[in-house]
mmCIF file of C-alpha atoms and ligand atoms in Angstrom:
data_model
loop_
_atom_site.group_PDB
_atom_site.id
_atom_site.type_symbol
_atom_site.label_atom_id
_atom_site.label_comp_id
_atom_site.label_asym_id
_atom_site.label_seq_id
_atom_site.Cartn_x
_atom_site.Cartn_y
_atom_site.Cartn_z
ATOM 1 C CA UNK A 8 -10.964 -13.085 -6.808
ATOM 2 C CA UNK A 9 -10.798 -12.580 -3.082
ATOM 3 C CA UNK A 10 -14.310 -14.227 -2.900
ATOM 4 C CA UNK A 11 -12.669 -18.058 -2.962
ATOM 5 C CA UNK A 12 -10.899 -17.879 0.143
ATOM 6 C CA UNK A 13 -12.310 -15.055 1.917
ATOM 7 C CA UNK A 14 -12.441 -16.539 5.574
ATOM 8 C CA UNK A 15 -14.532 -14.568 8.144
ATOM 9 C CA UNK A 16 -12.786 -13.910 11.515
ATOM 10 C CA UNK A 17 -14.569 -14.457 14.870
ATOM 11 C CA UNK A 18 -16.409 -11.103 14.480
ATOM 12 C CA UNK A 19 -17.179 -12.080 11.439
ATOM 13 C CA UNK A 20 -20.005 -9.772 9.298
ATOM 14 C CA UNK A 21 -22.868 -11.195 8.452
ATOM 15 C CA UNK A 22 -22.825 -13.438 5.007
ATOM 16 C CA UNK A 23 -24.983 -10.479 3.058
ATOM 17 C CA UNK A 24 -21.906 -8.003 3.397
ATOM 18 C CA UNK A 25 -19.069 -11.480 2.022
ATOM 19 C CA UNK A 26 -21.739 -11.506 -0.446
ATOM 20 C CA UNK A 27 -21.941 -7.754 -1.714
ATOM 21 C CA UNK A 28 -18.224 -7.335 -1.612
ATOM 22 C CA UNK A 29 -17.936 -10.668 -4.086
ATOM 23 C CA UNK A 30 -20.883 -9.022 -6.387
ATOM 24 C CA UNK A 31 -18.655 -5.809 -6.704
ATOM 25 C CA UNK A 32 -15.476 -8.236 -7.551
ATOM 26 C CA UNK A 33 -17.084 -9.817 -10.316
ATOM 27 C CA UNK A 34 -19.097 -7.248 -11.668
ATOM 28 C CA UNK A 35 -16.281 -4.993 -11.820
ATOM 29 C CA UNK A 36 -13.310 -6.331 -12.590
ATOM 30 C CA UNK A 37 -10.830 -4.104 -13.842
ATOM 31 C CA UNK A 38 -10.101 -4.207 -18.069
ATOM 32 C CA UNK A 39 -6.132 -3.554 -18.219
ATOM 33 C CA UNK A 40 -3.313 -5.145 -20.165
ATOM 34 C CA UNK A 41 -0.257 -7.286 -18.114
ATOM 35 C CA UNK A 42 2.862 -7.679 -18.794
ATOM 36 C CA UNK A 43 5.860 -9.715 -18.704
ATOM 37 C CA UNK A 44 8.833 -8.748 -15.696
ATOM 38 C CA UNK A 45 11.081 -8.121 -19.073
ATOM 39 C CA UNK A 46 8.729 -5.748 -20.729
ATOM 40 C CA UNK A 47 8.503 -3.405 -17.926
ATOM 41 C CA UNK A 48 10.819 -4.240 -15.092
ATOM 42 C CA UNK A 49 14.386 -4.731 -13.889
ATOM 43 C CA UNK A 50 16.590 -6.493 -11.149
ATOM 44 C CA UNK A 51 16.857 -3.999 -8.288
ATOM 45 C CA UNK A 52 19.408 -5.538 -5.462
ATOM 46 C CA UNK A 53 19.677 -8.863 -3.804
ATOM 47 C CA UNK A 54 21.617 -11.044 -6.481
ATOM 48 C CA UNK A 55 20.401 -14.830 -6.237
ATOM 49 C CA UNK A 56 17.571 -13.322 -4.532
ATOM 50 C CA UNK A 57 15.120 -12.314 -7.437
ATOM 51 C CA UNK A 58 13.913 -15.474 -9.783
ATOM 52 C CA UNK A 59 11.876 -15.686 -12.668
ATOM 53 C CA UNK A 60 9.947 -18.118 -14.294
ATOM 54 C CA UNK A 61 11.829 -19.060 -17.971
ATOM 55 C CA UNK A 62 8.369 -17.486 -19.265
ATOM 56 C CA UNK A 63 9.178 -14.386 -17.574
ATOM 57 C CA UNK A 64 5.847 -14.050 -16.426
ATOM 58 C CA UNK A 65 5.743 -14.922 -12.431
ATOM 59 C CA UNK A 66 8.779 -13.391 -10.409
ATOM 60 C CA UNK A 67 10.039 -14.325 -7.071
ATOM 61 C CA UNK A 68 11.726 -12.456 -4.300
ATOM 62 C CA UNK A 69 14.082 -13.644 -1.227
ATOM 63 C CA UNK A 70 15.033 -12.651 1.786
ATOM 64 C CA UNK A 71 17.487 -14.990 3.446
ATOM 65 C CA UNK A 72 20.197 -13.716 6.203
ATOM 66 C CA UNK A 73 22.331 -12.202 4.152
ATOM 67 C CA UNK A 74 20.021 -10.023 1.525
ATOM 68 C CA UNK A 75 16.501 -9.095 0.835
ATOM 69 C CA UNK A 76 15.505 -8.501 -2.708
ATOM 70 C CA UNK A 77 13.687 -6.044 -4.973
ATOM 71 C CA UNK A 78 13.054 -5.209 -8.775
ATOM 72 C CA UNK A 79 11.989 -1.671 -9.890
ATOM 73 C CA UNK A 80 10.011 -0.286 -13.500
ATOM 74 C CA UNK A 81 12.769 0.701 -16.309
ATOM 75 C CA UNK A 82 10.747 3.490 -16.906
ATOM 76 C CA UNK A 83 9.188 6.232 -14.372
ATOM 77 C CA UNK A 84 6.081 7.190 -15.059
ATOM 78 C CA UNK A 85 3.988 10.248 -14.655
ATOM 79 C CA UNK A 86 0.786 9.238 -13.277
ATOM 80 C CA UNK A 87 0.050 6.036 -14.198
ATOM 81 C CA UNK A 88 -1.859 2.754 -12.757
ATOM 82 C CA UNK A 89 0.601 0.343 -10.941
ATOM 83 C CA UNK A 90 -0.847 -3.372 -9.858
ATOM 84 C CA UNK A 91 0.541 -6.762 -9.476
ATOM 85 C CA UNK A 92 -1.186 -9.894 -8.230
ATOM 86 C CA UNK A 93 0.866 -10.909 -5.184
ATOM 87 C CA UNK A 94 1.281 -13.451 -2.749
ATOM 88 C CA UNK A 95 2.725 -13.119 0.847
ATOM 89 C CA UNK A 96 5.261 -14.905 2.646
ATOM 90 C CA UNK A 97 3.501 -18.068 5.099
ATOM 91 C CA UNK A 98 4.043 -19.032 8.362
ATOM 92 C CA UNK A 99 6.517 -16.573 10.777
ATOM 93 C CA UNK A 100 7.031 -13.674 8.903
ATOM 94 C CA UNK A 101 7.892 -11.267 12.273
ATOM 95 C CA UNK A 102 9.652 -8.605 11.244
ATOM 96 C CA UNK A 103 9.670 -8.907 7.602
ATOM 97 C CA UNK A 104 8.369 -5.921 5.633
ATOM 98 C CA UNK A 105 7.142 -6.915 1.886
ATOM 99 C CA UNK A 106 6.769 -3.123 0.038
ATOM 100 C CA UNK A 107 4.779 -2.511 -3.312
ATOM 101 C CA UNK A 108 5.348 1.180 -4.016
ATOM 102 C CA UNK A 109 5.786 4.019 -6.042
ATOM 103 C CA UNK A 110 9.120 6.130 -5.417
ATOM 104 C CA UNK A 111 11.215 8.627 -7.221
ATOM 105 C CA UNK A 112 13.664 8.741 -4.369
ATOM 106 C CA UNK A 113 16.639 7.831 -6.245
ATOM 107 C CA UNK A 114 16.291 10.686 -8.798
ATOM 108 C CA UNK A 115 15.085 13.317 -5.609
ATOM 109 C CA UNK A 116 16.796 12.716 -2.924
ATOM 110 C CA UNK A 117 15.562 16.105 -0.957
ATOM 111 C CA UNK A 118 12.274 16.281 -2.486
ATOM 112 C CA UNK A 119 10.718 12.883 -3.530
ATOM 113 C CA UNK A 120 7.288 11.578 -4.262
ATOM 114 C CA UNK A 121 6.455 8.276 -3.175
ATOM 115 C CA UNK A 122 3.048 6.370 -2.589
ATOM 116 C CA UNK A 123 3.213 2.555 -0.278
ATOM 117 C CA UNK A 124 1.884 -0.361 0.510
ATOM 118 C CA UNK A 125 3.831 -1.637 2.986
ATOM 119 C CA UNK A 126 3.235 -5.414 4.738
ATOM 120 C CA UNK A 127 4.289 -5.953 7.886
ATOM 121 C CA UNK A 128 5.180 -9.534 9.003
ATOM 122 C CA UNK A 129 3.948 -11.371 12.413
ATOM 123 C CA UNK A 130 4.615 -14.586 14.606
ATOM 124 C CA UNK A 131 2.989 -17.746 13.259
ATOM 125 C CA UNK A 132 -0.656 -17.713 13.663
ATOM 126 C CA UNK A 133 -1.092 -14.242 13.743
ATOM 127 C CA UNK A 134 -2.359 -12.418 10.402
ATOM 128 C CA UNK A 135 -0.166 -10.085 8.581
ATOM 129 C CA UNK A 136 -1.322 -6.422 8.676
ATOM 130 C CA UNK A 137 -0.142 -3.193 6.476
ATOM 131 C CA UNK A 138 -0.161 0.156 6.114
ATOM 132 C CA UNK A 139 -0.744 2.908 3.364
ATOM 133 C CA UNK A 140 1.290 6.049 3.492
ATOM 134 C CA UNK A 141 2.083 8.459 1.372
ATOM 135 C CA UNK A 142 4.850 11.578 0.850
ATOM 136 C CA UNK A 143 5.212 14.304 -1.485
ATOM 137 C CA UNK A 144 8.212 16.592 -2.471
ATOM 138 C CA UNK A 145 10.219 15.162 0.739
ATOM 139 C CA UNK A 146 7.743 15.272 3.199
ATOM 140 C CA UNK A 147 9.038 12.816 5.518
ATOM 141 C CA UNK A 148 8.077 14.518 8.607
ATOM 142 C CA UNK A 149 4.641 14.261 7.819
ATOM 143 C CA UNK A 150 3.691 10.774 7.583
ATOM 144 C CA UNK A 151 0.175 9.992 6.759
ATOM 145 C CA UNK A 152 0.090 6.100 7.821
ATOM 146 C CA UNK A 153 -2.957 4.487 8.050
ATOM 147 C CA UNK A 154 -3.092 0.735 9.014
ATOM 148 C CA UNK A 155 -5.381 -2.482 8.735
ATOM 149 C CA UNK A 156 -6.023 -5.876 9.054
ATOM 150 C CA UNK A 157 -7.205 -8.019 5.678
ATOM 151 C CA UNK A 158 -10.243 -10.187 5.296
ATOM 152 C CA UNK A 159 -7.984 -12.849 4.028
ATOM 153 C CA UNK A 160 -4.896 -14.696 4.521
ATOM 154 C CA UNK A 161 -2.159 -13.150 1.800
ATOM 155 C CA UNK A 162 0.181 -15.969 2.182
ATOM 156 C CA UNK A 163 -2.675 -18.760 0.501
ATOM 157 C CA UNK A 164 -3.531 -16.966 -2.601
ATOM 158 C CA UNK A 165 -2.484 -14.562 -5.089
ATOM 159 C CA UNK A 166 -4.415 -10.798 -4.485
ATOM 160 C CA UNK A 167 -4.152 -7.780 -6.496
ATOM 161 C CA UNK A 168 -2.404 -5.050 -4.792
ATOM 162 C CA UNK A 169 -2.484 -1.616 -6.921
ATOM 163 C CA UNK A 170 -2.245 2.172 -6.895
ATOM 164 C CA UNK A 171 -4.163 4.794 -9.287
ATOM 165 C CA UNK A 172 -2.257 8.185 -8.850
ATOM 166 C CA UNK A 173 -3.623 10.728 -11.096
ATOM 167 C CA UNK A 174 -3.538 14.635 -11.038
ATOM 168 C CA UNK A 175 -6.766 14.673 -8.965
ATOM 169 C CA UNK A 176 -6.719 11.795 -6.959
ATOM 170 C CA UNK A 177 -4.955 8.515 -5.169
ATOM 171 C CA UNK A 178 -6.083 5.432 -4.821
ATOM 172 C CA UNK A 179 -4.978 2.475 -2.957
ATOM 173 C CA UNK A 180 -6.829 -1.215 -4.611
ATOM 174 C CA UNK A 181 -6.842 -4.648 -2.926
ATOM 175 C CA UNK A 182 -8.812 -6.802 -5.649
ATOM 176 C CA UNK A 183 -11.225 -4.204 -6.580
ATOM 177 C CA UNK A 184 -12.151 -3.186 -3.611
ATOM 178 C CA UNK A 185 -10.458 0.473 -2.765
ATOM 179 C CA UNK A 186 -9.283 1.125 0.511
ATOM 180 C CA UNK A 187 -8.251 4.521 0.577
ATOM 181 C CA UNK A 188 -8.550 7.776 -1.768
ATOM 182 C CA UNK A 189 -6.778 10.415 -0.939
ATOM 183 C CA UNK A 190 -8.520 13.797 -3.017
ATOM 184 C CA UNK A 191 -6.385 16.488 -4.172
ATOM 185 C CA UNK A 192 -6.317 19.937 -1.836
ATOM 186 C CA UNK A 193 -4.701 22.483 -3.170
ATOM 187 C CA UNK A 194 -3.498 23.056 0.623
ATOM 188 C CA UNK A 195 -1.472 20.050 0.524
ATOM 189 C CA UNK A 196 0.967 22.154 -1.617
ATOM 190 C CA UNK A 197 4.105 19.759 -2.660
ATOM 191 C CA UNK A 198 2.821 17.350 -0.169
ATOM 192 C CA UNK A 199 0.777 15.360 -2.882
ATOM 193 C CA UNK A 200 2.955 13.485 -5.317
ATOM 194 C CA UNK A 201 3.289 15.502 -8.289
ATOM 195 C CA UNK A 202 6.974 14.262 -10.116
ATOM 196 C CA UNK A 203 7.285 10.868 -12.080
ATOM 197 C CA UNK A 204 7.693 7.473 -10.167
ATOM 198 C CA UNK A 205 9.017 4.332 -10.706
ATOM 199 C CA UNK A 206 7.045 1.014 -9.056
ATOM 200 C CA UNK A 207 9.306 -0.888 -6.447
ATOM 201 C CA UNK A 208 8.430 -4.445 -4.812
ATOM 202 C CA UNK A 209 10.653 -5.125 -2.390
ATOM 203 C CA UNK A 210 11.189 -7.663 0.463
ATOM 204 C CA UNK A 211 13.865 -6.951 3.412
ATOM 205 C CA UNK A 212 14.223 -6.768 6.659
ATOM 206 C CA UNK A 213 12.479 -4.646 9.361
ATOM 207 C CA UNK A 214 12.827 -5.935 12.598
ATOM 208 C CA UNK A 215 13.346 -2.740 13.910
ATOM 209 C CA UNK A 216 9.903 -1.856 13.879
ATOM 210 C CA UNK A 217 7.716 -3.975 11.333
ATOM 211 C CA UNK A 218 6.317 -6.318 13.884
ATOM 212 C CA UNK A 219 4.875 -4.914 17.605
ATOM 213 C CA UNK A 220 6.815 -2.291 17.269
ATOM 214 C CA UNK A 221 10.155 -4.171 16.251
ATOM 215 C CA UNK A 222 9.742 -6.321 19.593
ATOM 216 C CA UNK A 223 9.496 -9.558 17.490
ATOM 217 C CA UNK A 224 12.549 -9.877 15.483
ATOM 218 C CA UNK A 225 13.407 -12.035 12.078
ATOM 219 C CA UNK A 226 14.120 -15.544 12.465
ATOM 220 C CA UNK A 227 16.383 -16.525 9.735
ATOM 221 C CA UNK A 228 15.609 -20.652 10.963
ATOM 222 C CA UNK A 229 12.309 -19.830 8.664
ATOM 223 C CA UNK A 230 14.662 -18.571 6.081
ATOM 224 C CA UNK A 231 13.877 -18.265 3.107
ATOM 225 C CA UNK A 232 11.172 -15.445 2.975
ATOM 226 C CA UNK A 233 9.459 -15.622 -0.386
ATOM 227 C CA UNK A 234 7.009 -13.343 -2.007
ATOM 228 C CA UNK A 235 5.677 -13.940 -5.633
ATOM 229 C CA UNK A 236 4.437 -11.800 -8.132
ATOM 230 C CA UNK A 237 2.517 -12.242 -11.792
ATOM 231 C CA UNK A 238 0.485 -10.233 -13.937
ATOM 232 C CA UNK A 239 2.326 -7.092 -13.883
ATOM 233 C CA UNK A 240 0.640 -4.069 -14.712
ATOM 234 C CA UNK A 241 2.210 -0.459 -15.515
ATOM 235 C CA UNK A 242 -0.535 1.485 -17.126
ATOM 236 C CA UNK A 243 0.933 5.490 -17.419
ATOM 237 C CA UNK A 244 3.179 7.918 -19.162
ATOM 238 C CA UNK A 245 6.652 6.819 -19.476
ATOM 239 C CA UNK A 246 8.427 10.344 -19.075
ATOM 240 C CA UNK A 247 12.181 11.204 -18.611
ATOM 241 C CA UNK A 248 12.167 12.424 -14.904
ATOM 242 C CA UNK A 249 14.335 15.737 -15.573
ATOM 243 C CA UNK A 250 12.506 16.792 -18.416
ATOM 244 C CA UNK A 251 11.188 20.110 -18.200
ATOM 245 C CA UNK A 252 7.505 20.265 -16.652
ATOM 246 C CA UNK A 253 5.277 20.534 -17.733
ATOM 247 C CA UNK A 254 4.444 17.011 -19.141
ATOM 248 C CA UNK A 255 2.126 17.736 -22.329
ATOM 249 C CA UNK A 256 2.782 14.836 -24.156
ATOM 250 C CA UNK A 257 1.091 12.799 -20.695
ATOM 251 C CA UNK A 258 -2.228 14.665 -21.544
ATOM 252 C CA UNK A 259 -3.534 11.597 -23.783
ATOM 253 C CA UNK A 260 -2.854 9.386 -21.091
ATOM 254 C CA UNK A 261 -3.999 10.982 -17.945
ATOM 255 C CA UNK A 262 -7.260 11.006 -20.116
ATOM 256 C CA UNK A 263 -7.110 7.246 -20.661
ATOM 257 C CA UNK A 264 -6.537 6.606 -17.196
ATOM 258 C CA UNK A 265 -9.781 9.222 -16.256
ATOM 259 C CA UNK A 266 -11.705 6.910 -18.728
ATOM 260 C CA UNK A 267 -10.752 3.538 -17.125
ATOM 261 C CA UNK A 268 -12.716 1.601 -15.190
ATOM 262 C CA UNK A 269 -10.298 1.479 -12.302
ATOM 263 C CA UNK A 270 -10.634 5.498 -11.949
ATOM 264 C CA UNK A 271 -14.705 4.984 -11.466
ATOM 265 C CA UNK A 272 -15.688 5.526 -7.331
ATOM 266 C CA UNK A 273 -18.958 3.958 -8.084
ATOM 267 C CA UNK A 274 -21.238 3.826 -5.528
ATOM 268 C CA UNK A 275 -21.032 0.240 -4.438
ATOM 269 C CA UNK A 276 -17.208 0.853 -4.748
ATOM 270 C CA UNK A 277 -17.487 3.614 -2.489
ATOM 271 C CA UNK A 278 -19.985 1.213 -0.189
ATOM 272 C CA UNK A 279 -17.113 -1.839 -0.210
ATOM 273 C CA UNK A 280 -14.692 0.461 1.175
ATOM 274 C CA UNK A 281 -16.406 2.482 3.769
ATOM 275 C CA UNK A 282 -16.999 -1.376 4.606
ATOM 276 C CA UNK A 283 -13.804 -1.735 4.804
ATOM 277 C CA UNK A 284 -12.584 1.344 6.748
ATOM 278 C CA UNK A 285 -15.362 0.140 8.952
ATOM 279 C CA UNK A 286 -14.188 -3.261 9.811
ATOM 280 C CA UNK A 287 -10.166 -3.703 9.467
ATOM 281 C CA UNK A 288 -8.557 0.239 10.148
ATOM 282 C CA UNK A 289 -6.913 -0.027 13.202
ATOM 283 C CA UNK A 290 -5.060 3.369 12.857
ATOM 284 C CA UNK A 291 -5.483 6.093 11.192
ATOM 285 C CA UNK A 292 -3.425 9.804 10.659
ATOM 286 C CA UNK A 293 -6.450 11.647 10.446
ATOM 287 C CA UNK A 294 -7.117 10.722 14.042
ATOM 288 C CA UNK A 295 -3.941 11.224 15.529
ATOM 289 C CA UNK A 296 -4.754 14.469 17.593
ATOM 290 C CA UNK A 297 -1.706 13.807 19.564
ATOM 291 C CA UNK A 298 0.567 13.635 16.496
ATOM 292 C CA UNK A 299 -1.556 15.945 14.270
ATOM 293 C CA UNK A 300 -3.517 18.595 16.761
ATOM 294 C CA UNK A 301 -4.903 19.968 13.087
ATOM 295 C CA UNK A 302 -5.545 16.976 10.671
ATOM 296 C CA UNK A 303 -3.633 17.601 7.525
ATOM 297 C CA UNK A 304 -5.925 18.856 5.065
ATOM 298 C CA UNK A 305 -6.757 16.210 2.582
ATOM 299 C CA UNK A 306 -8.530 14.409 5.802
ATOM 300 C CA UNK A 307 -12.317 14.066 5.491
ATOM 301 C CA UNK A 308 -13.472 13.577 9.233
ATOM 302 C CA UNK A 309 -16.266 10.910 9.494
ATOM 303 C CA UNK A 310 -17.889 11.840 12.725
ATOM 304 C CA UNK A 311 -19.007 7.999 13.279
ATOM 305 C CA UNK A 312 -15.334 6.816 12.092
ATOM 306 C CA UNK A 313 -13.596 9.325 14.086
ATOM 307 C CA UNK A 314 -15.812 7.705 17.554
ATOM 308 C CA UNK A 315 -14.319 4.788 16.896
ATOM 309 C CA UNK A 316 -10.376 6.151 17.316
ATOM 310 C CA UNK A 317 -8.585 7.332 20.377
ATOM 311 C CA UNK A 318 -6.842 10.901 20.210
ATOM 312 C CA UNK A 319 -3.619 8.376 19.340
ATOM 313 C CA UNK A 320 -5.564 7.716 16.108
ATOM 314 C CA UNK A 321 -5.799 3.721 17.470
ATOM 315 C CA UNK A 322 -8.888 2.054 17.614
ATOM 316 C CA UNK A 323 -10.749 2.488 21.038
ATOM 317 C CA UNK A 324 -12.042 -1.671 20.974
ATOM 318 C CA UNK A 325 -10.128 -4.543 19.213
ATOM 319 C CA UNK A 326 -6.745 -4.562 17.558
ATOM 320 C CA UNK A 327 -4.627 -2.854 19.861
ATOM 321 C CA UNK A 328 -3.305 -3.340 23.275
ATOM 322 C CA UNK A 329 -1.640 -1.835 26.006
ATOM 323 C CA UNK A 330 1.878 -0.229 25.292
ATOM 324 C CA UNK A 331 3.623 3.364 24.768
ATOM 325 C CA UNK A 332 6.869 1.937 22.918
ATOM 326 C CA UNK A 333 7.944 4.212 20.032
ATOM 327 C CA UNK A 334 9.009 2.722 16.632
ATOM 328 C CA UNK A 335 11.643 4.123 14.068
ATOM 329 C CA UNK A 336 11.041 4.145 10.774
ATOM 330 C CA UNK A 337 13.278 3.932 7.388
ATOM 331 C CA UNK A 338 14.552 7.261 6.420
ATOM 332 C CA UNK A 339 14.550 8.540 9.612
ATOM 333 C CA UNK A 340 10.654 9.307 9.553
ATOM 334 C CA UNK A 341 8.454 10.764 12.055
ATOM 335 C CA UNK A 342 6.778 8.100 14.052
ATOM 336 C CA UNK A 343 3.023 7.660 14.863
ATOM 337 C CA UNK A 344 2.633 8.946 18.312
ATOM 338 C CA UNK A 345 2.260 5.208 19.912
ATOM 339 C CA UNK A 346 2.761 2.632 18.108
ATOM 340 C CA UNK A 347 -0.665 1.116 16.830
ATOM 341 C CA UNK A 348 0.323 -2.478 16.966
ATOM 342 C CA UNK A 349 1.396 -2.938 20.574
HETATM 343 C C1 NAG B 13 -10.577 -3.011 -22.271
HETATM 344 O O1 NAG B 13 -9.551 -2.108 -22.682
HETATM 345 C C2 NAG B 13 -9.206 -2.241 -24.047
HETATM 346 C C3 NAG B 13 -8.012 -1.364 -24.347
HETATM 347 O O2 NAG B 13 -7.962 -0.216 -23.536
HETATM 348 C C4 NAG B 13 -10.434 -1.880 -24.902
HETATM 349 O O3 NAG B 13 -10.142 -1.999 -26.261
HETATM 350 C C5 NAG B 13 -11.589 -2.815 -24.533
HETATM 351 O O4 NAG B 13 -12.752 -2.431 -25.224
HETATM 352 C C6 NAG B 13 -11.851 -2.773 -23.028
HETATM 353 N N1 NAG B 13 -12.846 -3.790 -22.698
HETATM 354 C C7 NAG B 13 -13.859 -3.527 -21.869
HETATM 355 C C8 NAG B 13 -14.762 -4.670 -21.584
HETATM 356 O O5 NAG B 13 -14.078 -2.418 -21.397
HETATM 357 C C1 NAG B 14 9.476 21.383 -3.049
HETATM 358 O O1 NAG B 14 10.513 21.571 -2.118
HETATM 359 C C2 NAG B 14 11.523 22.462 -2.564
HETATM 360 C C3 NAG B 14 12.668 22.423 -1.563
HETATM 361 O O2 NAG B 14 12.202 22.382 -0.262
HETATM 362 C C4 NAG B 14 10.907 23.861 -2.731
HETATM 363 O O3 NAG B 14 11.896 24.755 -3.190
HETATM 364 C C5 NAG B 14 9.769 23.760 -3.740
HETATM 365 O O4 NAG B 14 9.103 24.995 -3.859
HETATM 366 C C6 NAG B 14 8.767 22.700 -3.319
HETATM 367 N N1 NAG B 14 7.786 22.497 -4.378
HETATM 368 C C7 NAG B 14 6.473 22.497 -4.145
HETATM 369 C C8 NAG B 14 5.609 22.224 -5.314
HETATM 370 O O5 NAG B 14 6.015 22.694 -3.035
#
């Protein structure tokens, strides 16, 4: 599905590689079942700000001046497959941050679990980029951000956006093309995601840092911000967050996951996103000598990659500029050492 409209920047790669990542789409296209926003979902915050379709099937959230939005699973789920089809607010979208993630935050305060895909808005003209991140048993100090660019425009068309978390591995899906796995190390301790989340889409504001470093405010004249959603998809085991671990009765389903297609790394999967990584990361944890003088150990150091990225873990050429500004995150997190979009 990201074939259609898949518009080649200036440095655009030659039409063989548009080709072979439209051959893995179609060949591969993930079997799972979708479901309605009142099978699996519920109203979050923002009052007027979350509308569904009277089939309950597409749901749209707001952000105006005086509330974002957000809706959240009814169930939490241990391990599971979590994917929507989702399209991005148009036009100027500076700092607006549009979140699909996996949290169990409210339930853990001290010690949660959370996986993201977080969107960060820009001036008109200029492409929305996002990040990946990921904590585990309240790791907040150790972020493990990496960014990109996309090799389409997420305001035109619907994309799917999902995340496999299983026992072994993570992985982070746009269309079927995976952008990220992070593998299991048993040195990561708690810091791999190991209690039952619920999914979250939410839109609000982050002009404090979403856009160049939170330089480029929201501009409620382009009010409202919308981002839609359809063909929901919560494939795990429901669980009861404070029920006693270990989760037996999730063994049937962590082995249905294992089995799905989505779990498969094939080999042209892995191709498609070393492709990626190769052509729209601009920043990357693993990198960041500055931030991290050891890499955390689930990184996997690519020699060639790792050429590529300044001790700052930005890109050496292309898709960064000048600039030493600092950004603050939500929930007080640690910072990349410079921020990678300035
Ligand atoms: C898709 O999944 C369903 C249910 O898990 C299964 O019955 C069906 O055979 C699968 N189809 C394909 C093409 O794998
Ligand atoms: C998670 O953090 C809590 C509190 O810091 C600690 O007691 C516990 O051992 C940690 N669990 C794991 C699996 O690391």
């Amino acid at each position: 599905m990201g074939c259609l409209n898949f518009s080649p920047s200036k440095t655009s790669a030659p039409s063989l590689l548009l080709l072979l990542f439209c051959i893995t789409n179609i060949a591969e296209a993930f079997n799972f079942t979708t479901i309605s926003f009142d099978e699996g979902f519920s109203h979050l915050f923002g009052d007027g700000n979350l509308v569904r379709s009277p089939d309950g099937q597409n749901v749209r959230l707001l952000l105006d001046r005086y509330t974002g939005s957000g809706f959240i699973s009814s169930s939490m789920y241990n391990h599971g497959f979590f994917s929507a089809l989702i399209k991005l607010p148009a036009d100027y979208t500076a700092g607006i941050c549009v979140a699909f993630y996996t949290s169990n935050a409210d339930v853990f305060e001290k010690t949660h679990d959370e996986l993201d895909f977080e969107f960060l808005g820009n001036v008109a003209g200029k492409p929305w980029r996002f990040q990946t991140n990921l904590y585990g048993n309240g790791s907040t100090s150790r972020g493990r951000e990496e960014r990109y660019r996309l090799w389409f425009d997420p305001s035109k068309e619907f994309h799917r956006y999902s995340i496999l978390w299983t026992a072994r591995n993570i992985i982070f899906y746009i269309d079927e093309v995976p952008i990220r796995e992070v593998i299991r190390k048993e040195e990561m301790g708690g810091d791999y995601p190991s209690k039952p989340m619920a999914l979250y889409a939410t839109i609000w504001d982050a002009s404090n840092w979403a856009t160049n470093g939170g330089k480029v405010k929201a501009d409620y004249k382009f009010a409202p911000f919308v981002s839609d959603y359809k063909h929901l998809v919560l494939e795990g085991c429901p669980v009861d967050p404070i029920q006693i671990f270990p989760f037996s009765a999730c063994y049937e389903s962590d082995s249905r996951i294992a089995n799905k297609d989505y779990s498969a790394v094939t080999p042209s999967r892995r191709a498609a996103m070393r492709r990626f990584r190769q052509r729209y990361m601009y920043y990357s944890y693993c990198y960041d000598t500055v931030r991290y003088p050891v890499p955390p150990p689930e990184c996997v150091i690519d020699q060639d990659e790792q050429r590529r990225f300044k001790d700052t873990g930005r890109l050496k050429f292309g898709g960064s500029h000048k600039g030493q500004k600092r950004r603050s995150r939500r929930r007080d997190r640690n910072p990349v050492s410079e921020d990678p979009d300035i």
